CSV table of C-alpha atoms in Angstrom, one decimal:
chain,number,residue,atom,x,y,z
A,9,UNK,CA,-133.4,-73.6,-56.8
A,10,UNK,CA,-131.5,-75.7,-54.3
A,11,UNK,CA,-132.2,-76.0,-50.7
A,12,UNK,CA,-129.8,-75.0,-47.7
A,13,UNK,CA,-128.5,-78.7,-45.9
A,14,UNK,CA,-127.4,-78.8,-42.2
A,15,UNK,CA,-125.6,-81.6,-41.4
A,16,UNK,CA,-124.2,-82.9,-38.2
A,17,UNK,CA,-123.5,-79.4,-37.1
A,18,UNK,CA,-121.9,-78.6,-33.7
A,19,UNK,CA,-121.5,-75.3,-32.2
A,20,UNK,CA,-119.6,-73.0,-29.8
A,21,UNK,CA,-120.1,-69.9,-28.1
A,22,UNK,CA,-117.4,-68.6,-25.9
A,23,UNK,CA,-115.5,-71.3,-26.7
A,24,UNK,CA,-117.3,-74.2,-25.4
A,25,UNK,CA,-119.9,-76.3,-27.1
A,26,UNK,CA,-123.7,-75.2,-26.9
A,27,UNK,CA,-125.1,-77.2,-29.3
A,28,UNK,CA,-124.0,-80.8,-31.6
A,29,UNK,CA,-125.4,-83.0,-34.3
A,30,UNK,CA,-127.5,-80.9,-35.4
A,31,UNK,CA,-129.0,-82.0,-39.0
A,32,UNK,CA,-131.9,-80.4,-41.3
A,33,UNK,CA,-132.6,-79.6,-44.8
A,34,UNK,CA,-134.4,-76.4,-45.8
A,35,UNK,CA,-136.1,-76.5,-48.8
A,36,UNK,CA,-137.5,-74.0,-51.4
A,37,UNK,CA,-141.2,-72.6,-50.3
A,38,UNK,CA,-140.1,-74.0,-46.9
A,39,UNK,CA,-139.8,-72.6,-43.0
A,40,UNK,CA,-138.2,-74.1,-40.2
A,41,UNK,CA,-138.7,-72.6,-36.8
A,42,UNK,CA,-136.2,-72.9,-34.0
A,43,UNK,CA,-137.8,-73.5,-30.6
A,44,UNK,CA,-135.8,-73.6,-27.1
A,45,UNK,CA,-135.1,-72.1,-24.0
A,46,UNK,CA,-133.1,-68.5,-23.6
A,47,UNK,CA,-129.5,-69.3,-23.7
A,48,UNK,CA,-129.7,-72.7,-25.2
A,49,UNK,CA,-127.8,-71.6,-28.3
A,50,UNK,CA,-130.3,-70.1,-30.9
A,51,UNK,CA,-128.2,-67.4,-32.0
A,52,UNK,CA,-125.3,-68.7,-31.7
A,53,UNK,CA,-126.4,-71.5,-34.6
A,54,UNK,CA,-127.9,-68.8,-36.7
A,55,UNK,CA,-124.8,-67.1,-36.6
A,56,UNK,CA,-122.9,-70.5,-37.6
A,57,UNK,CA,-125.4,-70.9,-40.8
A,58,UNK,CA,-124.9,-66.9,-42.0
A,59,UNK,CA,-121.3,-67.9,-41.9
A,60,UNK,CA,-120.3,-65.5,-39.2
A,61,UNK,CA,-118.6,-68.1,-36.8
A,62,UNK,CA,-117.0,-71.3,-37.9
A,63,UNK,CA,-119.0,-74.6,-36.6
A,64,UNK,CA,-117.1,-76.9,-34.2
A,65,UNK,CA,-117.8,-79.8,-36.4
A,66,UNK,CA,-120.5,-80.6,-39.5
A,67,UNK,CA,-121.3,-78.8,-42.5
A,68,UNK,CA,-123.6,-76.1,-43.9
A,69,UNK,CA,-124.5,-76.8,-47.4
A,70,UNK,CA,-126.1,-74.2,-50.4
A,71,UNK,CA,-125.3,-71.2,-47.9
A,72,UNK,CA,-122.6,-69.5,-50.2
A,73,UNK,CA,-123.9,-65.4,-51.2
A,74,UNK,CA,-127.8,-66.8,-50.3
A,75,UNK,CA,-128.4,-65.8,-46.8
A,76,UNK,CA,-129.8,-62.3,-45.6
A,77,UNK,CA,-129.6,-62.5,-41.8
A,78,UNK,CA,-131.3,-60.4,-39.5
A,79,UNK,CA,-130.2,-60.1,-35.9
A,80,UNK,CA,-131.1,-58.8,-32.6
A,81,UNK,CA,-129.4,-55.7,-33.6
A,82,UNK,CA,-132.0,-53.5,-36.8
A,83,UNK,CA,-128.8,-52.6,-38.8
A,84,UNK,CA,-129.6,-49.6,-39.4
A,85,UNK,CA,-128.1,-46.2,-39.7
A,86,UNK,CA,-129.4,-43.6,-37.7
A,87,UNK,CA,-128.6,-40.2,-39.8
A,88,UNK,CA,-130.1,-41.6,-42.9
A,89,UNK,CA,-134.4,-41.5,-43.6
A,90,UNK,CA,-136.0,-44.5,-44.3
A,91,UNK,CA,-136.3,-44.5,-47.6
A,92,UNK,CA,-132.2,-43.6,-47.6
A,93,UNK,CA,-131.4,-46.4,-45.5
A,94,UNK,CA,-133.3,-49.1,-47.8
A,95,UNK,CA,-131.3,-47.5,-50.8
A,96,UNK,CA,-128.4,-48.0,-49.2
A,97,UNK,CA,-129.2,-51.7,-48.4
A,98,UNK,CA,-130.5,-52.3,-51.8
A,99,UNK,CA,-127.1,-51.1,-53.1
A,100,UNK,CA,-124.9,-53.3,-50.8
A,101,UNK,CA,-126.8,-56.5,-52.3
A,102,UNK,CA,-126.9,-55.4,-56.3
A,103,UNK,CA,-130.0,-52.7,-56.5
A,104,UNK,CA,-132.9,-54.2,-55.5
A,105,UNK,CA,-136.6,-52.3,-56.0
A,106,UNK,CA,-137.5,-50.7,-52.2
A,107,UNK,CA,-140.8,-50.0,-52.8
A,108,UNK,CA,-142.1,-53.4,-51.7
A,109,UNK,CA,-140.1,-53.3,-48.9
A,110,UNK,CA,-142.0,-50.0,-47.9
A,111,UNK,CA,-145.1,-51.1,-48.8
A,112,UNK,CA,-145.2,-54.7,-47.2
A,113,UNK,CA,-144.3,-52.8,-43.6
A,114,UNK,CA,-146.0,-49.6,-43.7
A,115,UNK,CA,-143.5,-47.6,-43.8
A,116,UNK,CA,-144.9,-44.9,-46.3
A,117,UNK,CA,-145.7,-42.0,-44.0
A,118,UNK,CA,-142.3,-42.1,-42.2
A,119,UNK,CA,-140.1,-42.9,-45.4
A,120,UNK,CA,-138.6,-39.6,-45.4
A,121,UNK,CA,-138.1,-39.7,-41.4
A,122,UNK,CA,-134.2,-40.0,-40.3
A,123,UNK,CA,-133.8,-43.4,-38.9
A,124,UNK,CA,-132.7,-42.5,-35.0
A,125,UNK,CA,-136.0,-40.9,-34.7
A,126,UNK,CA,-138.3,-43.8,-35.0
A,127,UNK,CA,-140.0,-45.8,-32.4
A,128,UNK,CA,-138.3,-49.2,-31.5
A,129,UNK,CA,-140.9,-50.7,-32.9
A,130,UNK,CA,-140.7,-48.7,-36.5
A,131,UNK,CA,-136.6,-49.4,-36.4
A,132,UNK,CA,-137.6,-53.4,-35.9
A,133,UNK,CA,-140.3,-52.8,-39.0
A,134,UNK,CA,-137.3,-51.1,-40.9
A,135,UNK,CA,-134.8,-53.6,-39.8
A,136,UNK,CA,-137.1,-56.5,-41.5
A,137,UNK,CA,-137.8,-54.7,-44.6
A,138,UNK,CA,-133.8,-54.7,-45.3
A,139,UNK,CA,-134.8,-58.3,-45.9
A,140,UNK,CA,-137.2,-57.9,-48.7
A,141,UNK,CA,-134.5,-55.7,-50.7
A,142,UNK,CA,-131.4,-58.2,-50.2
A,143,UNK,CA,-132.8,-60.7,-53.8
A,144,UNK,CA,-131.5,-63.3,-50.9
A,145,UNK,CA,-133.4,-66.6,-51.0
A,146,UNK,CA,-132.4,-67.5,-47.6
A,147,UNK,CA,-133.9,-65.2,-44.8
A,148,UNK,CA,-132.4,-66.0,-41.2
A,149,UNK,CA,-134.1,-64.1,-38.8
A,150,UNK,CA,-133.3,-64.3,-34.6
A,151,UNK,CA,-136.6,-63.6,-33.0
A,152,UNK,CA,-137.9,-61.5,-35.2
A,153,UNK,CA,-140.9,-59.8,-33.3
A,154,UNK,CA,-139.2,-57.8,-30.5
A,155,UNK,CA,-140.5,-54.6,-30.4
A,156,UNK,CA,-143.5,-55.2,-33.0
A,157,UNK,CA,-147.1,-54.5,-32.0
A,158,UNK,CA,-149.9,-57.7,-32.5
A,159,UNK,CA,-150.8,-55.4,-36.1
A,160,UNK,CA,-147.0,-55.6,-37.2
A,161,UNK,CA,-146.4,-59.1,-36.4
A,162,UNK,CA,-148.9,-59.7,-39.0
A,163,UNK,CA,-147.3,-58.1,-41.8
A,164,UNK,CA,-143.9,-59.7,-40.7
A,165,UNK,CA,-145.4,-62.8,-40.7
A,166,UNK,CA,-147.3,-61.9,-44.6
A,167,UNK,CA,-143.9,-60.6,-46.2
A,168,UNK,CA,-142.6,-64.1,-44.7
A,169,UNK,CA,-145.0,-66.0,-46.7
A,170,UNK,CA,-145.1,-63.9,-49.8
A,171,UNK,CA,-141.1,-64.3,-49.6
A,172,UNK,CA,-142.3,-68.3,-49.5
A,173,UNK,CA,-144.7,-68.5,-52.1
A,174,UNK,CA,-141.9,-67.3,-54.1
A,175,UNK,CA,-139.4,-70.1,-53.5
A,176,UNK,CA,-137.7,-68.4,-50.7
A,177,UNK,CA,-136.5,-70.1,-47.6
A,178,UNK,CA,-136.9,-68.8,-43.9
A,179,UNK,CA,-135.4,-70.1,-40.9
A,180,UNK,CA,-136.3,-68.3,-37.4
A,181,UNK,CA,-136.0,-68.3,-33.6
A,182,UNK,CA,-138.9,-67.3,-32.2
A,183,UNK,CA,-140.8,-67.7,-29.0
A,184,UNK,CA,-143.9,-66.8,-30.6
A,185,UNK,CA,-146.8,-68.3,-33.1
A,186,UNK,CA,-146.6,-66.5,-36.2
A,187,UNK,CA,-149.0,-68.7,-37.9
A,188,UNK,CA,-146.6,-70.1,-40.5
A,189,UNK,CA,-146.9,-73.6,-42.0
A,190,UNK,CA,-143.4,-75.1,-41.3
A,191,UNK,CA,-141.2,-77.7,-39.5
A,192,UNK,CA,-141.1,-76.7,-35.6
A,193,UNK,CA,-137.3,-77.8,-34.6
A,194,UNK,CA,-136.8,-78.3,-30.7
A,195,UNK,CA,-133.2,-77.6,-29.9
A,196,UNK,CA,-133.3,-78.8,-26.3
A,197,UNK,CA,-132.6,-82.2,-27.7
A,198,UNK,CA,-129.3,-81.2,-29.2
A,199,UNK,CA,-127.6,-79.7,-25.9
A,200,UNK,CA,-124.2,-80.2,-26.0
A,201,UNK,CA,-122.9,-82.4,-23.4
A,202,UNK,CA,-120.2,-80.9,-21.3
A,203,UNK,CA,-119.3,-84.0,-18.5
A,204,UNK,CA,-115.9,-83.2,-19.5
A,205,UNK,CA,-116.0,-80.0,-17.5
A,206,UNK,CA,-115.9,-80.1,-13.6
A,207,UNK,CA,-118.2,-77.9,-11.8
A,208,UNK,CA,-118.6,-75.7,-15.4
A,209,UNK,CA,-121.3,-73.1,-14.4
A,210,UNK,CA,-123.9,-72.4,-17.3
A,211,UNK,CA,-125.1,-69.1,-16.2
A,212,UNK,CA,-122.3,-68.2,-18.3
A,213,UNK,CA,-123.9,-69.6,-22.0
Protein backbone atom coordinates (compact mmCIF):
# COMPACT_ATOMS: atom_id res chain seq x y z
CA UNK A 1 0.00 0.00 0.00
CA UNK A 2 1.27 3.37 -0.94
CA UNK A 3 1.49 6.36 1.33
CA UNK A 4 -0.36 9.77 0.88
CA UNK A 5 2.65 12.62 -0.12
CA UNK A 6 2.06 16.40 0.65
CA UNK A 7 4.22 18.52 -1.10
CA UNK A 8 4.82 22.12 -1.07
CA UNK A 9 1.13 22.70 -0.32
CA UNK A 10 -0.37 26.24 0.05
CA UNK A 11 -3.76 27.06 1.12
CA UNK A 12 -6.69 29.50 1.17
CA UNK A 13 -9.63 30.10 3.08
CA UNK A 14 -11.78 33.00 2.03
CA UNK A 15 -9.69 33.73 -0.53
CA UNK A 16 -6.53 34.59 1.05
CA UNK A 17 -3.68 32.42 1.94
CA UNK A 18 -3.62 30.71 5.54
CA UNK A 19 -1.14 28.41 5.20
CA UNK A 20 2.15 27.60 2.39
CA UNK A 21 4.91 25.05 1.76
CA UNK A 22 3.62 22.82 3.54
CA UNK A 23 5.34 19.16 2.83
CA UNK A 24 4.83 15.62 4.58
CA UNK A 25 4.53 12.06 3.70
CA UNK A 26 2.09 9.73 5.48
CA UNK A 27 2.93 6.38 5.41
CA UNK A 28 1.13 2.97 6.01
CA UNK A 29 0.74 2.06 9.92
CA UNK A 30 1.52 5.76 10.32
CA UNK A 31 -0.18 9.09 12.25
CA UNK A 32 0.56 12.51 11.82
CA UNK A 33 -1.02 14.98 14.23
CA UNK A 34 -1.66 18.55 13.38
CA UNK A 35 -0.89 21.03 16.16
CA UNK A 36 -1.67 24.96 16.15
CA UNK A 37 -3.51 27.66 17.32
CA UNK A 38 -7.53 28.18 16.62
CA UNK A 39 -7.79 29.81 13.33
CA UNK A 40 -4.37 29.06 12.00
CA UNK A 41 -5.74 27.01 9.21
CA UNK A 42 -6.21 23.27 10.40
CA UNK A 43 -9.33 22.68 8.61
CA UNK A 44 -8.98 24.51 6.03
CA UNK A 45 -5.72 21.99 5.00
CA UNK A 46 -7.79 19.03 5.87
CA UNK A 47 -10.26 20.08 3.61
CA UNK A 48 -7.48 20.77 0.84
CA UNK A 49 -6.13 16.87 1.34
CA UNK A 50 -9.99 15.25 1.21
CA UNK A 51 -10.05 17.10 -1.99
CA UNK A 52 -12.86 19.42 -1.05
CA UNK A 53 -11.04 22.81 -2.02
CA UNK A 54 -8.42 23.13 -4.52
CA UNK A 55 -4.81 24.13 -2.91
CA UNK A 56 -3.28 27.59 -3.95
CA UNK A 57 -0.14 25.89 -4.96
CA UNK A 58 1.62 22.16 -4.33
CA UNK A 59 0.35 18.85 -4.65
CA UNK A 60 -1.45 16.02 -2.82
CA UNK A 61 -0.21 12.70 -3.80
CA UNK A 62 -2.07 8.84 -3.38
CA UNK A 63 -5.29 10.81 -2.20
CA UNK A 64 -7.50 9.59 -5.17
CA UNK A 65 -11.03 7.34 -3.62
CA UNK A 66 -8.62 6.70 -0.27
CA UNK A 67 -9.63 9.29 2.20
CA UNK A 68 -12.68 9.09 4.70
CA UNK A 69 -12.83 12.51 6.31
CA UNK A 70 -14.55 13.39 9.29
CA UNK A 71 -15.41 16.94 10.15
CA UNK A 72 -16.72 19.18 12.70
CA UNK A 73 -20.08 18.40 11.54
CA UNK A 74 -21.17 14.02 12.67
CA UNK A 75 -22.81 13.47 9.19
CA UNK A 76 -25.33 11.96 10.24
CA UNK A 77 -29.07 11.69 9.54
CA UNK A 78 -31.28 12.34 12.17
CA UNK A 79 -34.54 10.11 11.23
CA UNK A 80 -32.55 7.03 10.76
CA UNK A 81 -31.38 4.56 14.13
CA UNK A 82 -28.04 3.89 14.47
CA UNK A 83 -27.67 0.85 13.14
CA UNK A 84 -29.67 2.44 9.83
CA UNK A 85 -27.44 5.16 9.54
CA UNK A 86 -24.11 2.85 9.52
CA UNK A 87 -25.99 0.80 6.68
CA UNK A 88 -26.50 3.57 4.88
CA UNK A 89 -22.77 4.70 5.14
CA UNK A 90 -21.55 1.26 4.53
CA UNK A 91 -23.54 1.39 1.29
CA UNK A 92 -22.34 4.82 0.03
CA UNK A 93 -18.62 3.29 0.20
CA UNK A 94 -19.25 -0.50 -1.31
CA UNK A 95 -20.98 -2.55 1.86
CA UNK A 96 -18.72 -2.60 4.39
CA UNK A 97 -19.46 -5.08 7.78
CA UNK A 98 -21.04 -2.43 10.63
CA UNK A 99 -20.72 -4.57 13.36
CA UNK A 100 -17.20 -3.47 14.23
CA UNK A 101 -18.08 -0.19 13.91
CA UNK A 102 -20.72 -0.82 16.66
CA UNK A 103 -18.73 -2.72 18.70
CA UNK A 104 -15.37 -0.56 18.69
CA UNK A 105 -17.72 2.51 20.06
CA UNK A 106 -20.33 1.06 22.18
CA UNK A 107 -22.96 1.65 20.45
CA UNK A 108 -24.89 -1.64 21.05
CA UNK A 109 -27.60 -0.61 23.38
CA UNK A 110 -28.62 2.45 21.35
CA UNK A 111 -28.22 0.75 17.82
CA UNK A 112 -31.87 0.76 17.23
CA UNK A 113 -32.15 4.46 18.68
CA UNK A 114 -33.12 7.26 15.84
CA UNK A 115 -30.12 9.32 15.43
CA UNK A 116 -31.57 13.06 16.55
CA UNK A 117 -32.19 11.51 19.78
CA UNK A 118 -28.70 10.84 20.99
CA UNK A 119 -26.55 12.83 23.23
CA UNK A 120 -23.84 15.01 21.48
CA UNK A 121 -21.56 12.99 22.75
CA UNK A 122 -23.30 9.50 21.33
CA UNK A 123 -23.73 11.49 17.65
CA UNK A 124 -19.69 12.30 17.88
CA UNK A 125 -19.25 8.31 18.80
CA UNK A 126 -21.64 7.59 15.78
CA UNK A 127 -20.07 10.17 13.56
CA UNK A 128 -16.50 8.23 14.11
CA UNK A 129 -17.71 4.96 13.62
CA UNK A 130 -18.84 6.02 9.94
CA UNK A 131 -15.04 5.80 9.68
CA UNK A 132 -14.56 2.15 10.52
CA UNK A 133 -17.28 1.18 7.72
CA UNK A 134 -15.74 3.43 4.76
CA UNK A 135 -12.68 0.26 3.70
CA UNK A 136 -10.82 3.82 3.43
CA UNK A 137 -7.10 3.62 4.25
CA UNK A 138 -6.85 7.18 4.86
CA UNK A 139 -8.78 8.52 7.92
CA UNK A 140 -8.78 12.52 8.24
CA UNK A 141 -10.25 13.53 11.22
CA UNK A 142 -10.69 17.58 12.48
CA UNK A 143 -10.46 17.44 16.19
CA UNK A 144 -11.93 14.48 16.72
CA UNK A 145 -12.84 14.50 20.56
CA UNK A 146 -15.50 17.30 20.86
CA UNK A 147 -18.13 16.18 22.73
CA UNK A 148 -16.52 12.67 23.93
CA UNK A 149 -16.24 11.85 27.60
CA UNK A 150 -12.35 10.87 29.07
CA UNK A 151 -13.96 6.86 28.59
CA UNK A 152 -14.79 7.59 24.82
CA UNK A 153 -11.74 9.24 23.95
CA UNK A 154 -10.20 6.01 24.73
CA UNK A 155 -11.95 3.93 22.30
CA UNK A 156 -11.48 6.61 19.63
CA UNK A 157 -8.13 6.65 20.27
CA UNK A 158 -8.17 2.27 20.17
CA UNK A 159 -10.16 2.00 16.83
CA UNK A 160 -7.34 4.64 15.62
CA UNK A 161 -4.74 2.23 16.33
CA UNK A 162 -6.40 -0.97 15.38
CA UNK A 163 -7.19 1.00 11.96
CA UNK A 164 -3.04 1.40 12.24
CA UNK A 165 -1.94 -1.90 12.94
CA UNK A 166 -3.74 -2.65 9.87
CA UNK A 167 -1.89 -0.53 7.48
CA UNK A 168 -4.21 2.41 7.66
CA UNK A 169 -3.17 5.91 7.75
CA UNK A 170 -4.57 8.75 10.16
CA UNK A 171 -4.04 12.25 10.03
CA UNK A 172 -5.78 14.61 12.81
CA UNK A 173 -6.13 18.14 14.34
CA UNK A 174 -6.34 17.87 17.71
CA UNK A 175 -5.67 19.91 20.72
CA UNK A 176 -5.50 16.99 22.90
CA UNK A 177 -3.09 13.83 23.85
CA UNK A 178 -4.54 10.80 22.58
CA UNK A 179 -1.67 8.71 23.32
CA UNK A 180 -0.81 7.85 19.73
CA UNK A 181 2.70 7.08 18.50
CA UNK A 182 3.07 9.48 15.51
CA UNK A 183 4.76 12.58 13.97
CA UNK A 184 3.51 15.84 15.95
CA UNK A 185 3.38 18.56 12.96
CA UNK A 186 3.42 22.33 14.21
CA UNK A 187 1.63 24.41 11.67
CA UNK A 188 2.55 27.78 13.20
CA UNK A 189 5.68 27.57 11.23
CA UNK A 190 3.95 27.44 7.92
CA UNK A 191 1.71 30.84 8.40
CA UNK A 192 1.26 32.34 5.32
CA UNK A 193 2.81 35.59 4.93
CA UNK A 194 0.43 38.29 3.96
CA UNK A 195 2.85 41.84 3.86
CA UNK A 196 1.22 42.24 0.69
CA UNK A 197 -2.01 43.31 2.40
CA UNK A 198 -2.19 46.80 4.15
CA UNK A 199 -3.78 46.96 7.44
CA UNK A 200 -5.49 43.11 6.50
CA UNK A 201 -7.29 42.29 9.91
CA UNK A 202 -6.98 38.45 10.91
CA UNK A 203 -9.89 38.23 13.10
CA UNK A 204 -11.39 37.45 9.99
CA UNK A 205 -9.29 33.81 9.32
Amino acid sequence: MTGLSISDLAVLRGGVPVLEGISFTLEPGQAVILRGPNGIGKTTLLRTIAGLQPPLAGTVSGAEDRIAYAAHADGIKPTLSVTENLTFWASVFGGQDIAPAIAAFRLEALAQRPAGALSAGQKRRLGLARMLVTGRPIWLFDEPTVSLDREAVGWFADAVRTHLAGGGMALLATHIDLGLDGQVLDLAPFKAVLDHLDDFDEAFL
